[in-house]
Amino acid sequence: MPKLLLKFNSAVIKDIPLDKDRLTVGRSPDNDIVIDNPAISSRHCKISLEGGTYYVEDLDSTNGTYVNEKRVKKAGLHNNDVVGLANHGLVLIEDALAPQAAASPDKGGRVGCLRVLEGAAGGPEYELKGTSAYIGKSDRVQIPIKGKGLFGSAPEVAASIHRKADGYYLIAVTEGYPVVNGVDIVGSVKLGEGDIIVCGATKMQFILKEASEP
C-alpha cells in the first residue's frame, strides 16, 4: 500500500498509510494528518487520488505548500516526492505490490539480505523479509548504523529499502547520506547483487540468498 513518511527536518517521525482517496493536512485536530506547529495552517493542504495519481493541493495556507522545494497550488506527486510544510515534509512512497511479487521478487525465489562488512551497530546480517526496511540510528529501524567523521551521529533514518515486483530499491530518506558503489544517493536506486552500501561508518553489501538459509 502506498504511504507517506512524515518527517521533521531530516527525521522520520511517522508512517501514514494512504488507505483512503482523500486526506487533509493541517494544525487543527480534525485533519487526517495533524501537524502541531504554528507555521502550519489549520487546514493547510489536502492529498487526493485522482485517476490513479496522487495530487497535493494547497488550501490557501499562510506559509504555502511546496513539492521538492517549489511552491505549488496543486501538483501531481510521484514516488519519493517531498511535500514541504514549514519544517515538516511528507514523502510519498509508492510501495504497492502484487501478492506474488511480494513473496518472491527474484526469479530464483531468493530474498535480499544486507551483510555488514564494517562498522556493525547490530547483527552481522539482515534478511529483508518484509516489503520495506529502514536504516538509521533510531531504535525503530530494522538496520542500525553508526555515524562517522564530519557527519557525527548517524541520522535517525538515513534510508529505506523497498521490495517491489522487479527487485529491491534503496530510497535516500536523508538525501546524500547513503552511498551506493561510491555514489551519493538522492532519490532512489535499484540494488543489484553485490552492491556496496555505505551509511556513515557502516558498510554493507547487498546479496540475494535462499530464504531458508540461516
mmCIF file of C-alpha atoms in Angstrom:
data_model
loop_
_atom_site.group_PDB
_atom_site.id
_atom_site.type_symbol
_atom_site.label_atom_id
_atom_site.label_comp_id
_atom_site.label_asym_id
_atom_site.label_seq_id
_atom_site.Cartn_x
_atom_site.Cartn_y
_atom_site.Cartn_z
ATOM 1 C CA MET A 1 0.000 0.000 0.000
ATOM 2 C CA PRO A 2 1.325 3.482 -0.817
ATOM 3 C CA LYS A 3 2.160 5.588 2.221
ATOM 4 C CA LEU A 4 3.502 8.919 3.404
ATOM 5 C CA LEU A 5 6.530 9.370 5.630
ATOM 6 C CA LEU A 6 6.035 12.350 7.938
ATOM 7 C CA LYS A 7 9.409 13.996 8.552
ATOM 8 C CA PHE A 8 10.533 16.763 10.873
ATOM 9 C CA ASN A 9 13.721 18.229 9.435
ATOM 10 C CA SER A 10 15.574 15.011 8.425
ATOM 11 C CA ALA A 11 13.983 12.611 10.932
ATOM 12 C CA VAL A 12 11.054 10.353 10.042
ATOM 13 C CA ILE A 13 8.512 10.549 12.858
ATOM 14 C CA LYS A 14 5.539 8.644 11.450
ATOM 15 C CA ASP A 15 4.394 6.269 8.693
ATOM 16 C CA ILE A 16 0.945 7.119 7.300
ATOM 17 C CA PRO A 17 -0.765 4.569 5.042
ATOM 18 C CA LEU A 18 -2.705 6.053 2.124
ATOM 19 C CA ASP A 19 -5.764 3.936 2.829
ATOM 20 C CA LYS A 20 -8.336 6.407 1.504
ATOM 21 C CA ASP A 21 -8.666 8.652 -1.540
ATOM 22 C CA ARG A 22 -8.520 11.999 0.289
ATOM 23 C CA LEU A 23 -6.598 13.208 3.329
ATOM 24 C CA THR A 24 -6.426 16.686 4.790
ATOM 25 C CA VAL A 25 -3.308 18.056 6.452
ATOM 26 C CA GLY A 26 -3.160 20.842 8.997
ATOM 27 C CA ARG A 27 -2.821 22.035 12.582
ATOM 28 C CA SER A 28 -6.467 21.507 13.507
ATOM 29 C CA PRO A 29 -7.131 18.164 15.278
ATOM 30 C CA ASP A 30 -9.935 17.246 12.850
ATOM 31 C CA ASN A 31 -7.466 16.762 9.973
ATOM 32 C CA ASP A 32 -6.456 13.298 8.816
ATOM 33 C CA ILE A 33 -2.800 14.279 9.301
ATOM 34 C CA VAL A 34 -2.315 16.648 12.240
ATOM 35 C CA ILE A 35 0.901 18.689 12.451
ATOM 36 C CA ASP A 36 1.016 20.718 15.653
ATOM 37 C CA ASN A 37 3.215 23.581 14.501
ATOM 38 C CA PRO A 38 2.283 27.294 14.478
ATOM 39 C CA ALA A 39 3.720 27.638 10.952
ATOM 40 C CA ILE A 40 1.133 25.117 9.691
ATOM 41 C CA SER A 41 -2.338 26.471 8.884
ATOM 42 C CA SER A 42 -5.433 24.954 10.475
ATOM 43 C CA ARG A 43 -6.306 23.471 7.086
ATOM 44 C CA HIS A 44 -3.058 23.575 5.183
ATOM 45 C CA CYS A 45 -3.421 21.226 2.211
ATOM 46 C CA LYS A 46 -5.098 18.066 1.006
ATOM 47 C CA ILE A 47 -3.752 14.965 -0.726
ATOM 48 C CA SER A 48 -6.135 13.144 -3.041
ATOM 49 C CA LEU A 49 -6.122 10.273 -5.509
ATOM 50 C CA GLU A 50 -7.335 11.292 -8.954
ATOM 51 C CA GLY A 51 -7.179 8.930 -11.929
ATOM 52 C CA GLY A 52 -4.512 6.745 -10.355
ATOM 53 C CA THR A 53 -2.235 9.679 -9.416
ATOM 54 C CA TYR A 54 -1.875 11.384 -6.043
ATOM 55 C CA TYR A 55 -2.153 15.174 -6.015
ATOM 56 C CA VAL A 56 -1.415 17.710 -3.313
ATOM 57 C CA GLU A 57 -3.455 20.917 -3.250
ATOM 58 C CA ASP A 58 -2.780 23.937 -1.064
ATOM 59 C CA LEU A 59 -5.822 25.143 0.870
ATOM 60 C CA ASP A 60 -4.882 28.845 0.909
ATOM 61 C CA SER A 61 -2.356 28.258 3.677
ATOM 62 C CA THR A 62 -0.402 31.149 5.155
ATOM 63 C CA ASN A 63 3.087 29.772 4.507
ATOM 64 C CA GLY A 64 2.427 27.733 1.375
ATOM 65 C CA THR A 65 2.802 24.157 0.219
ATOM 66 C CA TYR A 66 5.905 23.012 -1.632
ATOM 67 C CA VAL A 67 6.772 19.982 -3.765
ATOM 68 C CA ASN A 68 10.501 19.305 -3.961
ATOM 69 C CA GLU A 69 11.130 22.879 -2.722
ATOM 70 C CA LYS A 70 8.898 24.511 -5.379
ATOM 71 C CA ARG A 71 5.784 26.323 -4.159
ATOM 72 C CA VAL A 72 2.613 24.909 -5.700
ATOM 73 C CA LYS A 73 -1.136 25.439 -5.674
ATOM 74 C CA LYS A 74 -1.801 21.923 -6.954
ATOM 75 C CA ALA A 75 0.664 19.349 -8.239
ATOM 76 C CA GLY A 76 0.852 15.656 -9.051
ATOM 77 C CA LEU A 77 3.082 13.503 -6.889
ATOM 78 C CA HIS A 78 5.478 10.749 -7.870
ATOM 79 C CA ASN A 79 7.397 8.193 -5.844
ATOM 80 C CA ASN A 80 9.763 9.854 -3.328
ATOM 81 C CA ASP A 81 8.452 13.385 -3.966
ATOM 82 C CA VAL A 82 8.587 15.582 -0.853
ATOM 83 C CA VAL A 83 5.665 17.823 0.124
ATOM 84 C CA GLY A 84 7.199 20.638 2.165
ATOM 85 C CA LEU A 85 5.199 22.198 5.021
ATOM 86 C CA ALA A 86 7.337 24.572 7.130
ATOM 87 C CA ASN A 87 9.950 22.329 8.839
ATOM 88 C CA HIS A 88 7.916 19.217 8.092
ATOM 89 C CA GLY A 89 7.789 17.073 4.993
ATOM 90 C CA LEU A 90 5.557 14.334 3.643
ATOM 91 C CA VAL A 91 7.412 11.843 1.433
ATOM 92 C CA LEU A 92 5.303 9.742 -0.928
ATOM 93 C CA ILE A 93 6.355 6.097 -1.011
ATOM 94 C CA GLU A 94 4.532 4.099 -3.671
ATOM 95 C CA ASP A 95 5.018 0.574 -2.408
ATOM 96 C CA ALA A 96 2.066 -1.258 -3.951
ATOM 97 C CA LEU A 97 2.996 -4.889 -4.571
ATOM 98 C CA ALA A 98 1.103 -7.753 -6.090
ATOM 99 C CA PRO A 99 0.965 -10.641 -3.552
ATOM 100 C CA GLN A 100 3.026 -12.895 -5.794
ATOM 101 C CA ALA A 101 5.694 -10.245 -6.261
ATOM 102 C CA ALA A 102 5.902 -9.526 -2.535
ATOM 103 C CA ALA A 103 6.504 -13.183 -1.806
ATOM 104 C CA SER A 104 9.388 -13.587 -4.223
ATOM 105 C CA PRO A 105 10.807 -10.687 -6.283
ATOM 106 C CA ASP A 106 13.734 -12.769 -7.505
ATOM 107 C CA LYS A 107 13.113 -15.337 -10.244
ATOM 108 C CA GLY A 108 15.038 -17.910 -8.251
ATOM 109 C CA GLY A 109 12.868 -17.394 -5.172
ATOM 110 C CA ARG A 110 15.681 -15.685 -3.269
ATOM 111 C CA VAL A 111 15.319 -12.770 -0.867
ATOM 112 C CA GLY A 112 17.546 -9.759 -0.320
ATOM 113 C CA CYS A 113 19.990 -9.520 2.529
ATOM 114 C CA LEU A 114 22.371 -6.859 3.849
ATOM 115 C CA ARG A 115 25.681 -8.268 5.066
ATOM 116 C CA VAL A 116 27.627 -5.893 7.334
ATOM 117 C CA LEU A 117 31.257 -5.560 6.226
ATOM 118 C CA GLU A 118 32.436 -2.745 8.528
ATOM 119 C CA GLY A 119 31.100 -0.722 11.455
ATOM 120 C CA ALA A 120 28.473 -3.115 12.776
ATOM 121 C CA ALA A 121 25.938 -1.483 15.101
ATOM 122 C CA GLY A 122 23.877 -4.632 15.471
ATOM 123 C CA GLY A 123 23.961 -8.068 13.886
ATOM 124 C CA PRO A 124 26.284 -9.206 11.069
ATOM 125 C CA GLU A 125 23.462 -9.761 8.565
ATOM 126 C CA TYR A 126 19.881 -8.601 7.947
ATOM 127 C CA GLU A 127 17.430 -10.536 5.814
ATOM 128 C CA LEU A 128 14.932 -8.252 4.035
ATOM 129 C CA LYS A 129 11.861 -10.376 4.653
ATOM 130 C CA GLY A 130 9.195 -7.659 4.616
ATOM 131 C CA THR A 131 8.189 -5.189 1.918
ATOM 132 C CA SER A 132 10.288 -2.442 3.499
ATOM 133 C CA ALA A 133 13.130 -1.938 5.973
ATOM 134 C CA TYR A 134 14.671 1.227 7.416
ATOM 135 C CA ILE A 135 18.324 2.096 8.031
ATOM 136 C CA GLY A 136 19.463 4.582 10.690
ATOM 137 C CA LYS A 137 20.249 5.071 14.366
ATOM 138 C CA SER A 138 16.640 5.197 15.611
ATOM 139 C CA ASP A 139 15.572 2.343 17.873
ATOM 140 C CA ARG A 140 12.613 1.865 15.493
ATOM 141 C CA VAL A 141 14.679 0.920 12.424
ATOM 142 C CA GLN A 142 15.415 -2.645 11.363
ATOM 143 C CA ILE A 143 19.042 -1.985 10.340
ATOM 144 C CA PRO A 144 21.095 0.125 12.802
ATOM 145 C CA ILE A 145 24.163 2.082 11.695
ATOM 146 C CA LYS A 146 26.922 4.253 13.165
ATOM 147 C CA GLY A 147 27.822 7.853 12.314
ATOM 148 C CA LYS A 148 31.225 8.880 11.047
ATOM 149 C CA GLY A 149 33.654 11.791 10.902
ATOM 150 C CA LEU A 150 32.176 15.150 9.924
ATOM 151 C CA PHE A 151 28.682 13.648 9.877
ATOM 152 C CA GLY A 152 28.892 12.925 13.605
ATOM 153 C CA SER A 153 25.910 10.934 14.780
ATOM 154 C CA ALA A 154 24.017 8.986 12.124
ATOM 155 C CA PRO A 155 20.528 10.233 11.130
ATOM 156 C CA GLU A 156 17.502 8.772 12.873
ATOM 157 C CA VAL A 157 16.509 7.342 9.483
ATOM 158 C CA ALA A 158 19.089 7.506 6.694
ATOM 159 C CA ALA A 159 17.483 5.307 4.056
ATOM 160 C CA SER A 160 14.863 2.693 3.376
ATOM 161 C CA ILE A 161 14.845 -0.415 1.213
ATOM 162 C CA HIS A 162 11.621 -1.433 -0.510
ATOM 163 C CA ARG A 163 10.811 -4.710 -2.193
ATOM 164 C CA LYS A 164 8.944 -4.279 -5.487
ATOM 165 C CA ALA A 165 7.860 -6.574 -8.288
ATOM 166 C CA ASP A 166 11.156 -6.184 -10.148
ATOM 167 C CA GLY A 167 13.583 -6.161 -7.221
ATOM 168 C CA TYR A 168 14.833 -4.069 -4.313
ATOM 169 C CA TYR A 169 15.129 -0.274 -4.257
ATOM 170 C CA LEU A 170 17.062 1.910 -1.829
ATOM 171 C CA ILE A 171 15.490 5.311 -1.114
ATOM 172 C CA ALA A 172 17.512 8.100 0.478
ATOM 173 C CA VAL A 173 15.437 9.459 3.359
ATOM 174 C CA THR A 174 18.359 11.706 4.348
ATOM 175 C CA GLU A 175 19.471 12.688 0.863
ATOM 176 C CA GLY A 176 23.163 12.256 0.094
ATOM 177 C CA TYR A 177 23.874 10.269 3.265
ATOM 178 C CA PRO A 178 23.577 6.741 1.849
ATOM 179 C CA VAL A 179 26.273 5.923 -0.712
ATOM 180 C CA VAL A 180 25.887 3.039 -3.174
ATOM 181 C CA ASN A 181 29.016 1.912 -5.042
ATOM 182 C CA GLY A 182 30.687 5.239 -4.290
ATOM 183 C CA VAL A 183 27.767 7.416 -5.449
ATOM 184 C CA ASP A 184 25.818 9.680 -3.060
ATOM 185 C CA ILE A 185 22.158 8.791 -3.408
ATOM 186 C CA VAL A 186 19.462 11.427 -3.853
ATOM 187 C CA GLY A 187 16.100 9.847 -4.545
ATOM 188 C CA SER A 188 16.124 6.124 -5.220
ATOM 189 C CA VAL A 189 18.275 3.471 -6.869
ATOM 190 C CA LYS A 190 17.625 -0.160 -7.765
ATOM 191 C CA LEU A 191 20.002 -2.516 -5.971
ATOM 192 C CA GLY A 192 21.969 -5.203 -7.737
ATOM 193 C CA GLU A 193 23.581 -8.237 -6.158
ATOM 194 C CA GLY A 194 26.970 -7.334 -4.728
ATOM 195 C CA ASP A 195 26.274 -3.589 -4.434
ATOM 196 C CA ILE A 196 28.119 -1.869 -1.591
ATOM 197 C CA ILE A 197 26.055 0.449 0.612
ATOM 198 C CA VAL A 198 27.802 2.884 2.966
ATOM 199 C CA CYS A 199 25.891 4.817 5.617
ATOM 200 C CA GLY A 200 28.244 6.755 7.874
ATOM 201 C CA ALA A 201 30.700 4.313 9.448
ATOM 202 C CA THR A 202 28.691 1.249 8.455
ATOM 203 C CA LYS A 203 29.456 -0.558 5.195
ATOM 204 C CA MET A 204 27.133 -3.279 3.925
ATOM 205 C CA GLN A 205 26.819 -5.494 0.870
ATOM 206 C CA PHE A 206 23.504 -6.325 -0.779
ATOM 207 C CA ILE A 207 23.195 -10.015 -1.640
ATOM 208 C CA LEU A 208 20.462 -12.467 -2.625
ATOM 209 C CA LYS A 209 20.092 -15.732 -0.731
ATOM 210 C CA GLU A 210 17.650 -18.550 -0.184
ATOM 211 C CA ALA A 211 15.078 -17.570 2.429
ATOM 212 C CA SER A 212 15.555 -20.866 4.240
ATOM 213 C CA GLU A 213 19.252 -20.263 4.876
ATOM 214 C CA PRO A 214 20.179 -19.420 8.490
#
